[in-house]
Tab-separated table of C-alpha atoms and ligand atoms in Angstrom:
chain	number	residue	atom	x	y	z
J	1	MET	CA	108.131	116.219	120.249
J	2	THR	CA	108.335	117.308	116.617
J	3	LEU	CA	105.857	115.847	114.147
J	4	ILE	CA	107.678	115.214	110.868
J	5	ASP	CA	105.440	116.555	108.111
J	6	GLY	CA	106.235	114.425	105.061
J	7	LYS	CA	103.366	115.971	103.147
J	8	LYS	CA	104.793	119.492	103.504
J	9	VAL	CA	108.378	118.423	102.704
J	10	SER	CA	107.186	116.498	99.654
J	11	ASP	CA	105.094	119.474	98.454
J	12	ASP	CA	108.155	121.731	98.802
J	13	ILE	CA	110.337	119.300	96.822
J	14	LYS	CA	107.684	118.907	94.100
J	15	LYS	CA	107.671	122.714	93.702
J	16	GLU	CA	111.481	122.681	93.358
J	17	ILE	CA	111.224	119.913	90.747
J	18	ALA	CA	108.457	121.758	88.831
J	19	GLN	CA	110.631	124.878	88.635
J	20	GLU	CA	113.531	122.863	87.274
J	21	VAL	CA	111.282	121.168	84.703
J	22	GLU	CA	109.903	124.493	83.458
J	23	ALA	CA	113.473	125.769	83.058
J	24	MET	CA	114.364	122.599	81.106
J	25	VAL	CA	111.329	123.026	78.848
J	26	ALA	CA	112.115	126.724	78.313
J	27	GLY	CA	115.604	125.613	77.256
J	28	GLY	CA	114.148	123.355	74.537
J	29	LYS	CA	114.190	119.983	76.356
J	30	ARG	CA	111.150	117.743	76.506
J	31	ARG	CA	109.320	117.026	79.758
J	32	PRO	CA	110.476	114.041	81.836
J	33	HIS	CA	108.270	111.035	81.066
J	34	LEU	CA	107.354	108.395	83.665
J	35	VAL	CA	105.370	105.274	82.765
J	36	ALA	CA	103.594	103.183	85.415
J	37	ILE	CA	102.408	99.629	84.814
J	38	LEU	CA	99.518	98.528	87.019
J	39	VAL	CA	98.299	94.929	87.027
J	40	GLY	CA	94.857	94.184	88.475
J	41	HIS	CA	92.738	96.270	90.826
J	42	ASP	CA	94.290	95.996	94.293
J	43	GLY	CA	92.956	98.991	96.249
J	44	GLY	CA	96.326	99.972	97.729
J	45	SER	CA	98.118	99.750	94.383
J	46	GLU	CA	95.361	101.768	92.667
J	47	THR	CA	95.810	104.534	95.242
J	48	TYR	CA	99.620	104.530	95.037
J	49	VAL	CA	99.599	104.684	91.244
J	50	ALA	CA	96.927	107.413	91.161
J	51	ASN	CA	99.097	109.433	93.572
J	52	LYS	CA	102.144	108.903	91.363
J	53	VAL	CA	100.242	110.091	88.278
J	54	ARG	CA	99.029	113.151	90.211
J	55	ALA	CA	102.567	113.906	91.401
J	56	CYS	CA	103.744	113.817	87.768
J	57	GLU	CA	101.164	116.489	86.899
J	58	VAL	CA	102.328	118.700	89.789
J	59	CYS	CA	105.977	118.302	88.740
J	60	GLY	CA	105.219	119.054	85.080
J	61	PHE	CA	106.125	115.529	83.912
J	62	LYS	CA	104.439	113.576	81.176
J	63	SER	CA	102.974	110.355	82.602
J	64	THR	CA	101.481	107.257	81.040
J	65	LEU	CA	99.546	104.555	82.860
J	66	ILE	CA	99.523	101.082	81.303
J	67	ARG	CA	96.928	98.774	82.845
J	68	PHE	CA	96.581	95.010	82.648
J	69	GLU	CA	93.997	92.693	84.119
J	70	ASP	CA	94.984	90.175	86.827
J	71	ASP	CA	95.236	87.375	84.292
J	72	VAL	CA	97.896	89.040	82.121
J	73	THR	CA	100.635	86.590	81.167
J	74	GLU	CA	104.212	87.064	82.265
J	75	ASP	CA	105.254	87.082	78.587
J	76	THR	CA	102.928	90.001	77.810
J	77	LEU	CA	104.322	91.923	80.742
J	78	LEU	CA	107.926	91.173	79.745
J	79	ASP	CA	107.164	92.192	76.175
J	80	THR	CA	105.776	95.539	77.369
J	81	ILE	CA	108.862	96.085	79.531
J	82	ASN	CA	111.094	95.357	76.575
J	83	LYS	CA	109.264	97.966	74.475
J	84	LEU	CA	109.587	100.561	77.236
J	85	ASN	CA	113.296	99.775	77.619
J	86	ASN	CA	113.721	100.657	73.936
J	87	ASP	CA	111.367	103.651	73.789
J	88	ALA	CA	113.487	106.817	73.639
J	89	ASP	CA	110.443	108.893	74.697
J	90	VAL	CA	110.347	107.122	78.109
J	91	ASP	CA	112.836	108.249	80.767
J	92	GLY	CA	111.793	105.837	83.472
J	93	PHE	CA	109.095	103.334	84.359
J	94	ILE	CA	107.807	101.307	87.258
J	95	VAL	CA	105.841	98.108	87.647
J	96	GLN	CA	103.630	98.502	90.694
J	97	LEU	CA	104.077	95.666	93.201
J	98	PRO	CA	102.769	93.260	94.337
J	99	LEU	CA	102.069	91.293	91.159
J	100	PRO	CA	99.650	88.335	90.842
J	101	ARG	CA	101.108	85.033	92.069
J	102	HIS	CA	101.486	83.511	88.597
J	103	ILE	CA	104.007	86.208	87.651
J	104	ASN	CA	107.625	85.952	88.779
J	105	GLU	CA	108.232	89.333	90.372
J	106	GLN	CA	112.017	89.048	90.333
J	107	ARG	CA	112.056	88.139	86.628
J	108	VAL	CA	109.951	91.241	85.935
J	109	ILE	CA	112.214	93.522	87.978
J	110	GLU	CA	115.329	92.169	86.281
J	111	ALA	CA	113.781	92.688	82.825
J	112	ILE	CA	113.698	96.449	83.419
J	113	ASP	CA	116.692	98.304	81.977
J	114	TYR	CA	118.478	99.476	85.138
J	115	ARG	CA	118.988	102.867	83.464
J	116	LYS	CA	115.194	103.337	83.458
J	117	ASP	CA	114.559	101.620	86.827
J	118	VAL	CA	113.426	104.734	88.706
J	119	ASP	CA	112.087	102.562	91.566
J	120	GLY	CA	115.671	101.453	92.205
J	121	PHE	CA	114.622	97.787	92.482
J	122	HIS	CA	116.912	96.268	89.818
J	123	PRO	CA	119.864	94.332	91.313
J	124	VAL	CA	122.283	96.694	89.551
J	125	ASN	CA	120.783	99.676	91.378
J	126	VAL	CA	120.457	97.745	94.658
J	127	GLY	CA	124.087	96.628	94.404
J	128	ARG	CA	125.408	100.055	93.435
J	129	GLN	CA	123.442	101.655	96.264
J	130	SER	CA	124.862	99.189	98.769
J	131	ILE	CA	128.426	100.192	97.891
J	132	GLY	CA	127.711	103.909	97.540
J	133	LEU	CA	127.953	104.263	93.746
J	134	PRO	CA	125.717	106.601	91.701
J	135	CYS	CA	122.396	104.863	91.009
J	136	PHE	CA	118.654	105.226	91.384
J	137	HIS	CA	118.108	104.936	95.135
J	138	SER	CA	115.064	102.963	96.082
J	139	ALA	CA	112.261	105.429	96.710
J	140	THR	CA	111.146	104.831	100.306
J	141	PRO	CA	114.675	104.623	101.790
J	142	ALA	CA	115.720	107.766	99.899
J	143	GLY	CA	112.592	109.536	101.199
J	144	ILE	CA	113.383	108.507	104.780
J	145	VAL	CA	116.974	109.775	104.561
J	146	GLU	CA	115.721	113.053	103.068
J	147	LEU	CA	113.186	113.508	105.896
J	148	LEU	CA	115.823	112.881	108.576
J	149	SER	CA	118.122	115.352	106.878
J	150	ARG	CA	115.519	118.107	106.346
J	151	TYR	CA	114.509	117.884	110.035
J	152	ASP	CA	118.145	117.828	111.205
J	153	VAL	CA	117.610	114.576	113.084
J	154	PRO	CA	121.099	113.605	114.350
J	155	VAL	CA	122.004	110.477	112.377
J	156	LYS	CA	125.832	110.401	112.365
J	157	GLY	CA	126.945	107.758	114.847
J	158	ALA	CA	123.347	107.217	116.035
J	159	ASP	CA	122.091	103.750	116.987
J	160	CYS	CA	119.527	103.090	114.312
J	161	VAL	CA	117.270	100.030	114.514
J	162	VAL	CA	115.436	98.952	111.367
J	163	LEU	CA	112.447	96.668	111.899
J	164	GLY	CA	111.894	94.502	108.824
J	165	ARG	CA	114.209	93.194	106.111
J	166	SER	CA	112.132	93.613	102.961
J	167	ASN	CA	113.900	94.163	99.659
J	168	ILE	CA	112.161	97.484	99.074
J	169	VAL	CA	112.533	99.095	102.525
J	170	GLY	CA	114.400	97.270	105.313
J	171	LYS	CA	117.505	96.132	103.455
J	172	PRO	CA	118.049	99.256	101.317
J	173	VAL	CA	117.353	101.738	104.131
J	174	ALA	CA	119.863	99.906	106.334
J	175	ALA	CA	122.430	100.048	103.510
J	176	LEU	CA	121.878	103.792	103.006
J	177	LEU	CA	121.959	104.750	106.676
J	178	MET	CA	125.170	102.891	107.406
J	179	GLN	CA	127.061	104.647	104.604
J	180	LYS	CA	129.067	107.787	105.339
J	181	ALA	CA	127.081	109.783	102.788
J	182	GLY	CA	123.708	108.241	103.656
J	183	GLY	CA	123.780	108.958	107.369
J	184	ASP	CA	126.871	107.370	108.956
J	185	ALA	CA	124.726	105.582	111.533
J	186	THR	CA	125.288	102.317	113.398
J	187	VAL	CA	122.554	100.118	111.995
J	188	THR	CA	120.871	97.018	113.417
J	189	VAL	CA	118.278	95.166	111.363
J	190	CYS	CA	115.661	93.194	113.327
J	191	HIS	CA	113.307	90.651	111.763
J	192	SER	CA	110.930	87.818	112.569
J	193	SER	CA	113.698	85.628	114.035
J	194	THR	CA	115.319	88.349	116.154
J	195	ARG	CA	115.601	87.335	119.804
J	196	ASP	CA	114.344	89.896	122.342
J	197	LEU	CA	113.564	92.515	119.707
J	198	ALA	CA	112.572	95.093	122.347
J	199	SER	CA	116.097	95.013	123.818
J	200	HIS	CA	117.284	96.414	120.471
J	201	THR	CA	114.568	99.044	120.056
J	202	ARG	CA	114.933	100.246	123.667
J	203	ARG	CA	118.488	101.416	123.052
J	204	ALA	CA	117.783	102.908	119.626
J	205	ASP	CA	118.209	106.615	118.914
J	206	ILE	CA	116.268	106.103	115.678
J	207	ILE	CA	113.703	103.386	114.934
J	208	ILE	CA	112.597	102.732	111.353
J	209	ALA	CA	109.512	100.517	111.535
J	210	ALA	CA	108.799	98.694	108.274
J	211	LEU	CA	107.045	95.471	109.253
J	212	GLY	CA	103.482	96.012	108.087
J	213	LYS	CA	102.147	95.122	111.563
J	214	PRO	CA	99.764	97.806	112.842
J	215	GLY	CA	100.703	99.222	116.257
J	216	PHE	CA	103.638	96.796	116.697
J	217	VAL	CA	105.967	99.373	118.304
J	218	THR	CA	104.583	100.188	121.732
J	219	ALA	CA	105.716	102.842	124.235
J	220	ASP	CA	107.620	100.345	126.425
J	221	MET	CA	109.823	99.483	123.418
J	222	VAL	CA	110.993	103.074	122.900
J	223	LYS	CA	113.684	105.076	124.677
J	224	ASP	CA	112.826	108.636	125.773
J	225	GLY	CA	113.878	111.096	123.070
J	226	ALA	CA	114.109	108.537	120.239
J	227	ALA	CA	113.209	109.520	116.667
J	228	ILE	CA	110.620	107.258	115.037
J	229	ILE	CA	110.037	106.743	111.327
J	230	ASP	CA	106.886	104.729	110.663
J	231	VAL	CA	106.779	103.091	107.237
J	232	GLY	CA	103.722	100.914	107.894
J	233	THR	CA	100.580	101.559	105.851
J	234	THR	CA	98.204	98.695	106.588
J	235	ARG	CA	94.548	99.088	105.637
J	236	VAL	CA	92.483	98.313	108.746
J	237	PRO	CA	88.667	97.955	108.397
J	238	ASP	CA	86.870	100.986	109.848
J	239	ALA	CA	83.105	101.201	109.376
J	240	SER	CA	83.099	104.869	110.440
J	241	ARG	CA	85.036	105.847	107.299
J	242	LYS	CA	83.469	106.340	103.887
J	243	SER	CA	86.231	104.200	102.360
J	244	GLY	CA	85.561	101.434	104.921
J	245	PHE	CA	89.186	101.417	106.153
J	246	ARG	CA	91.879	103.550	107.724
J	247	LEU	CA	95.634	103.444	107.212
J	248	CYS	CA	97.535	102.157	110.232
J	249	GLY	CA	101.239	102.537	110.882
J	250	ASP	CA	103.514	100.039	112.642
J	251	VAL	CA	103.756	102.343	115.654
J	252	ASP	CA	101.227	102.857	118.472
J	253	PHE	CA	101.363	106.575	117.673
J	254	GLU	CA	99.174	107.862	120.522
J	255	ASN	CA	101.305	106.328	123.274
J	256	VAL	CA	104.714	106.463	121.582
J	257	ALA	CA	104.597	110.082	120.313
J	258	PRO	CA	104.855	111.753	123.769
J	259	LYS	CA	108.181	109.947	124.392
J	260	CYS	CA	109.813	110.880	121.092
J	261	SER	CA	112.016	113.678	119.835
J	262	TYR	CA	110.622	113.222	116.316
J	263	ILE	CA	107.914	111.009	114.848
J	264	THR	CA	106.248	110.585	111.454
J	265	PRO	CA	102.455	110.282	111.225
J	266	VAL	CA	100.596	107.723	109.107
J	267	PRO	CA	99.353	108.907	106.691
J	268	GLY	CA	101.335	112.050	105.820
J	269	GLY	CA	104.825	110.926	106.870
J	270	VAL	CA	106.896	108.562	104.754
J	271	GLY	CA	104.244	107.855	102.068
J	272	PRO	CA	104.405	111.226	100.285
J	273	MET	CA	108.222	111.063	100.435
J	274	THR	CA	108.276	107.747	98.560
J	275	ILE	CA	106.416	109.362	95.700
J	276	VAL	CA	108.603	112.449	95.630
J	277	SER	CA	111.746	110.240	95.542
J	278	LEU	CA	110.311	108.583	92.454
J	279	MET	CA	109.842	112.032	90.907
J	280	LYS	CA	113.452	112.930	91.761
J	281	ASN	CA	114.721	109.717	90.164
J	282	THR	CA	112.647	110.380	87.043
J	283	LEU	CA	114.095	113.880	86.750
J	284	LEU	CA	117.620	112.442	87.137
J	285	ALA	CA	116.816	109.862	84.448
J	286	ALA	CA	115.589	112.592	82.087
J	287	LYS	CA	118.731	114.637	82.695
J	288	GLY	CA	120.901	111.563	82.156
J	289	THR	CA	122.957	112.423	85.227
J	290	VAL	CA	123.006	108.957	86.833
J	291	TYR	CA	123.569	106.859	83.704
J	292	PRO	CA	124.642	109.278	80.943
V	1	GUN	N1	104.588	98.608	96.091
V	1	GUN	C1	104.758	99.177	97.319
V	1	GUN	N2	105.665	100.169	97.260
V	1	GUN	C2	106.084	100.240	95.979
V	1	GUN	C3	107.010	101.082	95.297
V	1	GUN	O1	107.663	101.968	95.868
V	1	GUN	N3	107.148	100.837	93.967
V	1	GUN	C4	106.470	99.839	93.315
V	1	GUN	N4	106.702	99.674	92.014
V	1	GUN	N5	105.611	99.044	93.915
V	1	GUN	C5	105.416	99.256	95.247
């Protein structure tokens, strides 16, 4: 069994990005600039955004964090997005999700200029990705494909079962993996209405678990030699930790790992790759290579 070290891969890629940025700066270009908008004080979102800001520092990017309280109006948020769309100093920006219930998330996503949508959430980028056109790939799916590729996990023709059909992981990762250039796999997407879900996972060469249900994938659901990518990051209360919680994946790691060819840990698997994909998209935005 090979443990897929997303932390190490992401550190390697950040070093590659930093080298490219220093060469750009030496050539007279300005540093790539990523802006993150954070609404409220959700613990998970705070951590993700802090990690994104830190990754910008490592990559040599300029970063700006714009914070709003939970009660920010949708109009204020849309106004800020409009300003960022028109700010030539900003290469890309993200609005950290989830947003408070009084804000229409889809309206916010669609207000972002797709040419600055480095999360790859805008329907233009989602649509272009689904038909294999140049675009900003959504960060977690791109990170998963990169991990599979860097570890030489056989994907071409493989039976790949995706658990979960969210807009930010399940659907886009399925779209990427089924494409010739994204993996060339045979993809099945399972969700809450799937009948006999285990019959699908048991014949899978690759399982991508993105349900947000801690320990959902158990050893009896996994074929010997399967590769497992665990996207789950649920905070589970744990009094023995200083933080009061631990991060739990969707896979019963202890019992599933011995059966696998490859498996990602939580934390330290997919999470760091999501952030590095965002850095890659921001660099592409700054270079104007996706949308010149
Ligand atoms: N919330 C959970 N994952 C993400 C992500 O990749 N981007 C944004 N903007 N919000 C998220």
